Each structure stands twice: as structure tokens, then as C-alpha cells.
C-alpha positions as a printed Julia matrix, in Angstrom:
335×3 Matrix{Float64}:
   0.0     0.0     0.0
   1.51    3.3    -1.12
   0.06    6.43    0.46
   1.03   10.06    0.04
   0.61   13.08    2.28
  -2.57   14.82    1.18
  -2.92   17.58    3.8
  -0.83   18.98    6.66
  -2.15   21.22    9.41
   0.35   23.43   11.21
   0.17   25.48   14.41
   2.72   28.26   14.87
   4.78   26.72   12.09
   4.87   23.26   13.69
   3.17   20.32   11.95
   0.27   19.23   14.17
  -1.74   16.89   11.92
  -0.8    14.9     8.83
  -3.47   13.32    6.61
  -2.17   10.66    4.25
  -4.11    8.7     1.67
  -4.76    7.93   -1.98
  -6.65    9.52   -4.87
  -7.66    8.07   -8.23
  -9.33    9.63  -11.27
 -10.59    7.75  -14.33
 -11.84    8.84  -17.76
 -14.62    7.68  -20.07
 -12.29    5.13  -21.65
 -12.18    3.53  -18.19
  -8.51    4.44  -17.86
  -6.78    5.8   -14.75
  -5.67    9.29  -15.76
  -4.9    10.89  -12.38
  -3.58    9.42   -9.2
  -1.8    10.16   -5.94
  -0.72    7.05   -4.08
  -1.92    3.52   -4.73
  -5.03    3.41   -6.96
  -5.39   -0.33   -6.46
  -5.82   -0.07   -2.67
  -8.93   -1.94   -1.52
 -11.32    0.48    0.17
 -14.71    0.08    1.81
 -17.38    2.27    0.26
 -19.12    2.87    3.58
 -21.93    5.4     2.89
 -20.49    6.28   -0.52
 -22.32    3.08   -1.52
 -25.74    4.54   -0.74
 -26.57    5.56   -4.33
 -25.81    1.98   -5.41
 -27.79    0.55   -2.5
 -30.71    2.77   -3.51
 -30.78    1.56   -7.12
 -33.24   -1.32   -6.51
 -35.83    1.27   -5.42
 -35.3     3.33   -8.56
 -35.37    0.17  -10.69
 -38.81   -0.61   -9.27
 -42.08    1.31   -9.59
 -42.16    2.1    -5.86
 -41.63    5.85   -6.09
 -44.59    6.34   -8.42
 -46.68    3.58   -6.82
 -46.53    5.16   -3.35
 -46.67    8.78   -4.51
 -43.28    9.83   -3.18
 -42.02   13.33   -3.9
 -38.58   13.75   -5.45
 -37.41   15.17   -2.1
 -38.55   12.01   -0.33
 -36.94    9.82   -2.98
 -33.59   11.57   -2.4
 -33.6    10.22    1.16
 -32.97    6.71   -0.17
 -29.47    7.93   -1.1
 -28.89   10.12    1.95
 -26.79   10.26    5.07
 -29.26   12.7     6.55
 -28.28   14.87    9.51
 -31.65   14.89   11.29
 -32.74   18.43   10.49
 -36.47   19.2    10.67
 -36.87   18.96    6.89
 -35.29   15.5     6.98
 -37.57   14.29    9.77
 -40.69   15.77    8.14
 -39.92   13.98    4.86
 -39.12   10.7     6.64
 -42.38   10.88    8.62
 -44.25   11.47    5.36
 -42.55    8.43    3.82
 -43.59    6.27    6.77
 -47.19    7.25    6.08
 -46.89    6.32    2.4
 -44.66    3.24    2.29
 -45.43   -0.31    3.48
 -42.87    0.12    6.27
 -43.14    0.21   10.06
 -40.44    2.05   11.95
 -39.78   -0.92   14.24
 -38.86   -2.99   11.15
 -35.85   -0.77   10.43
 -32.63   -2.57   11.35
 -30.65    0.64   11.85
 -30.09    1.48   15.55
 -32.04    3.91   17.7
 -30.31    7.25   17.44
 -30.39   11.02   17.81
 -29.69   13.3    14.81
 -26.09   13.77   13.73
 -26.34   17.55   13.67
 -25.85   19.21   17.05
 -28.75   21.67   16.88
 -31.62   19.19   16.27
 -30.06   16.74   18.74
 -29.86   19.44   21.41
 -33.46   20.45   20.74
 -34.68   16.85   21.1
 -32.78   16.42   24.35
 -34.25   19.68   25.65
 -37.74   18.34   24.92
 -36.88   14.95   26.48
 -37.52   13.16   23.19
 -36.28    9.6    22.99
 -34.0     8.14   20.34
 -35.71    6.71   17.27
 -34.64    4.48   14.41
 -35.99    7.19   12.12
 -33.36    9.62   13.41
 -30.49    7.37   12.34
 -28.64    8.83    9.36
 -29.23    5.63    7.35
 -32.98    5.38    7.99
 -33.95    6.45    4.46
 -31.78    3.7     3.0
 -33.37    1.11    5.3
 -36.88    2.27    4.38
 -35.91    1.69    0.77
 -34.61   -1.78    1.57
 -37.87   -2.85    3.22
 -40.05   -1.3     0.5
 -38.1    -3.12   -2.21
 -38.32   -6.41   -0.32
 -42.11   -6.18   -0.27
 -42.21   -5.08   -3.91
 -40.0    -7.93   -5.15
 -41.45  -10.56   -2.81
 -38.26  -10.9    -0.77
 -38.58  -11.66    2.96
 -38.24   -8.56    5.13
 -36.71  -10.59    7.94
 -32.94  -10.66    7.59
 -32.79   -8.03    4.83
 -29.53   -6.9     6.43
 -27.79  -10.25    5.96
 -25.2   -10.55    3.18
 -26.84  -13.67    1.71
 -30.33  -12.08    1.61
 -31.7   -11.76   -1.98
 -31.76   -7.94   -1.7
 -28.13   -7.68   -0.62
 -27.14  -10.1    -3.38
 -29.05   -7.92   -5.86
 -27.1    -4.88   -4.65
 -23.82   -6.8    -4.8
 -24.52   -7.78   -8.41
 -25.27   -4.14   -9.33
 -22.04   -3.05   -7.66
 -20.06   -5.66   -9.56
 -21.53   -4.55  -12.88
 -21.01   -0.83  -12.26
 -17.49   -1.2   -10.85
 -16.41   -3.96  -13.25
 -15.02   -5.97  -10.33
 -15.89   -9.7   -10.43
 -18.08  -10.86   -7.54
 -15.32  -13.16   -6.29
 -12.97  -10.18   -5.87
 -15.34   -7.96   -3.86
 -14.57   -8.02   -0.14
 -17.51   -7.78    2.25
 -17.77   -6.51    5.81
 -20.35   -4.97    8.12
 -21.27   -1.29    8.05
 -22.14    0.97   10.98
 -25.9     0.6    10.47
 -25.7    -3.2    10.36
 -25.94   -3.98    6.64
 -23.19   -5.37    4.38
 -20.48   -3.02    3.18
 -18.21   -3.82    0.26
 -14.59   -3.03   -0.57
 -13.06   -2.81   -4.03
  -9.96   -1.11   -5.52
 -10.07    2.68   -5.39
  -9.83    2.95   -9.18
 -13.01    0.88   -9.53
 -14.79    3.09   -7.02
 -13.88    6.04   -9.24
 -15.22    4.11  -12.24
 -18.52    3.54  -10.43
 -18.99    7.27   -9.88
 -18.04    8.01  -13.48
 -20.97    5.8   -14.5
 -23.29    7.44  -11.97
 -22.41   10.82  -13.5
 -22.44    9.58  -17.11
 -25.21    6.99  -17.08
 -24.97    6.48  -20.85
 -21.8     4.45  -20.14
 -23.98    1.8   -18.46
 -24.89   -1.01  -20.85
 -28.09   -2.13  -19.11
 -30.76    0.36  -20.24
 -32.96   -0.2   -17.19
 -30.07    0.51  -14.83
 -29.08    3.49  -16.99
 -32.57    4.96  -16.64
 -32.69    4.29  -12.88
 -29.29    5.94  -12.34
 -30.36    9.02  -14.28
 -33.54    9.36  -12.21
 -31.67    8.82   -8.94
 -28.87   11.29   -9.58
 -31.43   13.82  -10.76
 -33.18   13.84   -7.37
 -29.8    14.05   -5.61
 -28.94   17.19   -7.6
 -32.44   18.6    -7.17
 -32.4    18.21   -3.37
 -28.75   18.5    -2.28
 -29.45   19.4     1.35
 -31.55   16.24    1.74
 -28.48   14.08    0.98
 -26.62   15.63    3.95
 -27.55   19.14    5.15
 -26.37   22.73    4.82
 -22.63   23.32    5.11
 -21.66   19.73    4.32
 -19.52   18.77    1.33
 -22.09   16.46   -0.31
 -24.74   19.16   -0.37
 -22.28   21.8    -1.55
 -21.08   19.61   -4.43
 -24.54   18.43   -5.45
 -25.67   22.04   -5.89
 -23.47   21.88   -8.98
 -25.65   20.06  -11.53
 -22.48   18.77  -13.2
 -21.46   16.71  -10.15
 -22.68   13.48   -8.55
 -21.04   12.99   -5.15
 -21.32   11.03   -1.92
 -19.01   10.45    1.02
 -18.66    7.61    3.47
 -17.3     7.09    6.97
 -13.58    6.75    7.63
 -12.38    9.21    5.03
 -13.89    7.8     1.81
 -15.15   10.26   -0.8
 -16.31    9.75   -4.4
 -17.58   12.06   -7.13
 -18.24   12.06  -10.85
 -18.1    14.94  -13.35
 -20.64   14.86  -16.19
 -19.19   17.25  -18.77
 -15.58   16.26  -18.13
 -16.58   12.57  -18.09
 -14.36   11.75  -15.13
 -14.8     9.86  -11.88
 -12.75   10.3    -8.7
 -12.39    8.37   -5.46
 -10.2     9.16   -2.47
  -9.36    7.63    0.88
  -7.95    9.55    3.86
  -6.19    6.85    5.84
  -6.72    8.35    9.3
 -10.47    8.42    8.59
 -10.8    12.2     8.67
 -13.79   13.76    6.93
 -12.75   17.26    8.0
 -10.21   17.61    5.17
 -12.47   16.38    2.36
 -13.33   19.91    1.15
  -9.64   20.84    0.93
  -8.74   17.7    -1.03
 -11.7    17.85   -3.43
 -11.19   21.59   -4.04
  -7.53   20.95   -4.86
  -8.44   18.08   -7.22
 -10.88   20.33   -9.08
  -8.3    23.12   -9.29
  -5.58   20.78  -10.52
  -7.74   19.43  -13.35
  -8.82   22.95  -14.35
 -12.47   22.67  -13.33
 -14.35   25.67  -14.7
 -17.04   26.2   -12.06
 -15.12   28.38   -9.6
 -18.22   28.92   -7.45
 -18.23   25.23   -6.56
 -14.57   25.39   -5.57
 -15.21   28.56   -3.53
 -18.02   26.82   -1.6
 -15.63   23.99   -0.74
 -12.92   26.4     0.35
 -15.42   28.12    2.64
 -16.13   24.82    4.4
 -12.48   24.38    5.36
 -10.51   27.66    5.16
  -6.74   27.57    4.82
  -6.4    29.62    8.02
  -7.0    27.89   11.36
  -8.42   30.11   14.09
  -8.97   29.48   17.78
 -12.22   29.96   19.73
 -11.6    33.72   19.88
 -11.14   33.98   16.12
  -7.37   34.48   16.35
  -5.22   32.91   13.63
  -3.23   30.02   15.12
  -2.28   27.85   12.16
  -2.71   26.9     8.53
  -3.95   24.07    6.32
  -1.53   23.02    3.59
  -2.34   20.8     0.61
   0.67   18.63   -0.08
  -0.28   16.45   -3.04
   0.05   16.83   -6.76
  -1.97   14.59   -9.04
   0.11   12.5   -11.41
  -1.34   12.76  -14.9
  -0.91    9.38  -16.57
């Protein structure tokens, strides 16, 4: 495994944090054209897999059948942060879909964002499965099981027909044979899969450029799914988070996962990128993605500016005094 230093954070000129990792970019010819570090490193998708895990819903007639809005449909792909607009949409989905909250396998939780969590604690509200950041995904799982005639019980098991369906879709999109996909267990209890970073980048290229997908049904489902992600960016995460900032740009399909994994595809440029920060930091994603976009000459400077605003190059303390700096240390190798 070859990693490179992606970002350094200094305080009074002394290096305080070092973030190492790998980056890979691929083109429409399915070739690796940019890299930093080892592009073949096996990496778990974590929540960057959510668009793929949501595909069975979009391949079905469930969204139309149950009268879901496009905002509600976006929650199937989301790592929602528990804001009021997330909870309102999830409650609405519970009223429409053939799903009971107690069937969700994701754990009882409070919202990820501090403000709604604090408000719920102030009102003595209890944890709910609905508040878990993966609840939209799990609602999609159960809905699809009932639509396809799969058993709901055990939908979280790797050998369940639904999870095997998802695994097959992942194999086709990533072009990694089933036998070479490594499986583990994700934070919410469902299977999580690892493949080489370059194939993760390829997957997001196809999500951005669905015409590269040979199966016309999957192509249509991907186009519908990414459309609702771009239409409702704050649903996929919330304000001031990288996914929502990137998805505001209609040219980009993006989703991050736990432990430093981030993936995005560019429609006009016909490129896909995947990166892994080895210490698991999500804090430096905006810096790394902004630098990638700058290094490839990305034209939408507003998108880059939004990323830079999320993680400024100047580090300040609680009083707003400058105490350090963030330094990007990598250069993409153009192959």
C-alpha cells in the first residue's frame, strides 16, 4: 500500500496533523488518468455506496406507486443529519410506504447535527430508528423487499436476496468480479463492500455519465436517482456539508462515506474520482476535493469557492485568532 501526504495542518509553524491517503481519477475510456498514491488499494465504500444501495428502489415502480415526492426519494441515497426537513420527509414516507419504523434494522439514534439533537434532548424526546442517518436507506430496503417478494426478515444479511441484488449491481457498475469484492459490516448493520479505489472512481463516473452503463434499465434508474440528488442536495446531507455543496453543482454526482472515503463524478468532463484519507478524517475532504478540481482545471469556480469556505486555509482558535494553517501537499500525477 503506497500512500502520500494529502494535507498537513500546522500550528505556529509546527506540523500538528498529517493526513495521508490515496486519490484516483478515471476517464470515459475507463482508464486511470490521475492518481496520488496507490489506486489499487482496496477500500470500503461505507456510505459512498448509498446511491448503489438505492438503485433497486429506482429500478422498481415504488416511487410512483406510493406517490413519493422527489425530495422524499432523495432520502434513499442520503446520510441525513436529522434536520427538521429530513424528519418531516421521513415521517411522510412512513405514512406512504409499506414500512413500520420498528422494522428498520438501523439502531435507535439522535440526529447527527448538534442543533436538532440538542433540541430533542431539551424536549426529552427519545432516540428513534428514524433519526439514524441511514434510515432512508433502510426504508428503501424494506419497501423493495415487499415489492420484489423478498422476505423482510434478515434483509440486512449478506446472503439475503436484496443484498445479493445490490452486490450484483455493484459488480456490474465497478467492473469488479463478484469473487474479488470483499464484504464486511457497516455501521448501520448492513453489508459493506470493498473494491480497488480505481473501480470506485469508475462507479462514480458511470453514476455521472449513465450512458456508459450497458443495461438500459439501470441506466434509466441511475439518471432518475442522480437527478433527485442534484435537485435536493441538502436532503443528501444538510447545509454546510460537502455532499450538499457539491450536489448544488448540476455537473457533479457525489457522496461520502465514513472513515475518510469520498467519491464524485463529473458529467461534462466525463471523469470519476475516489479518495481515501487513511486516518479516517472527513474534515479535510473539502480541501482535497477543491484541490483536485483546481488541478484538473475545473471551470465552475463557485463550486470550488463553496468547498474552500467549508475548510478555510487559516486555522483560528475559539476567539477567532489565527493560530495555524492548512496546507495541501499532493500533486496529481497525470498518466
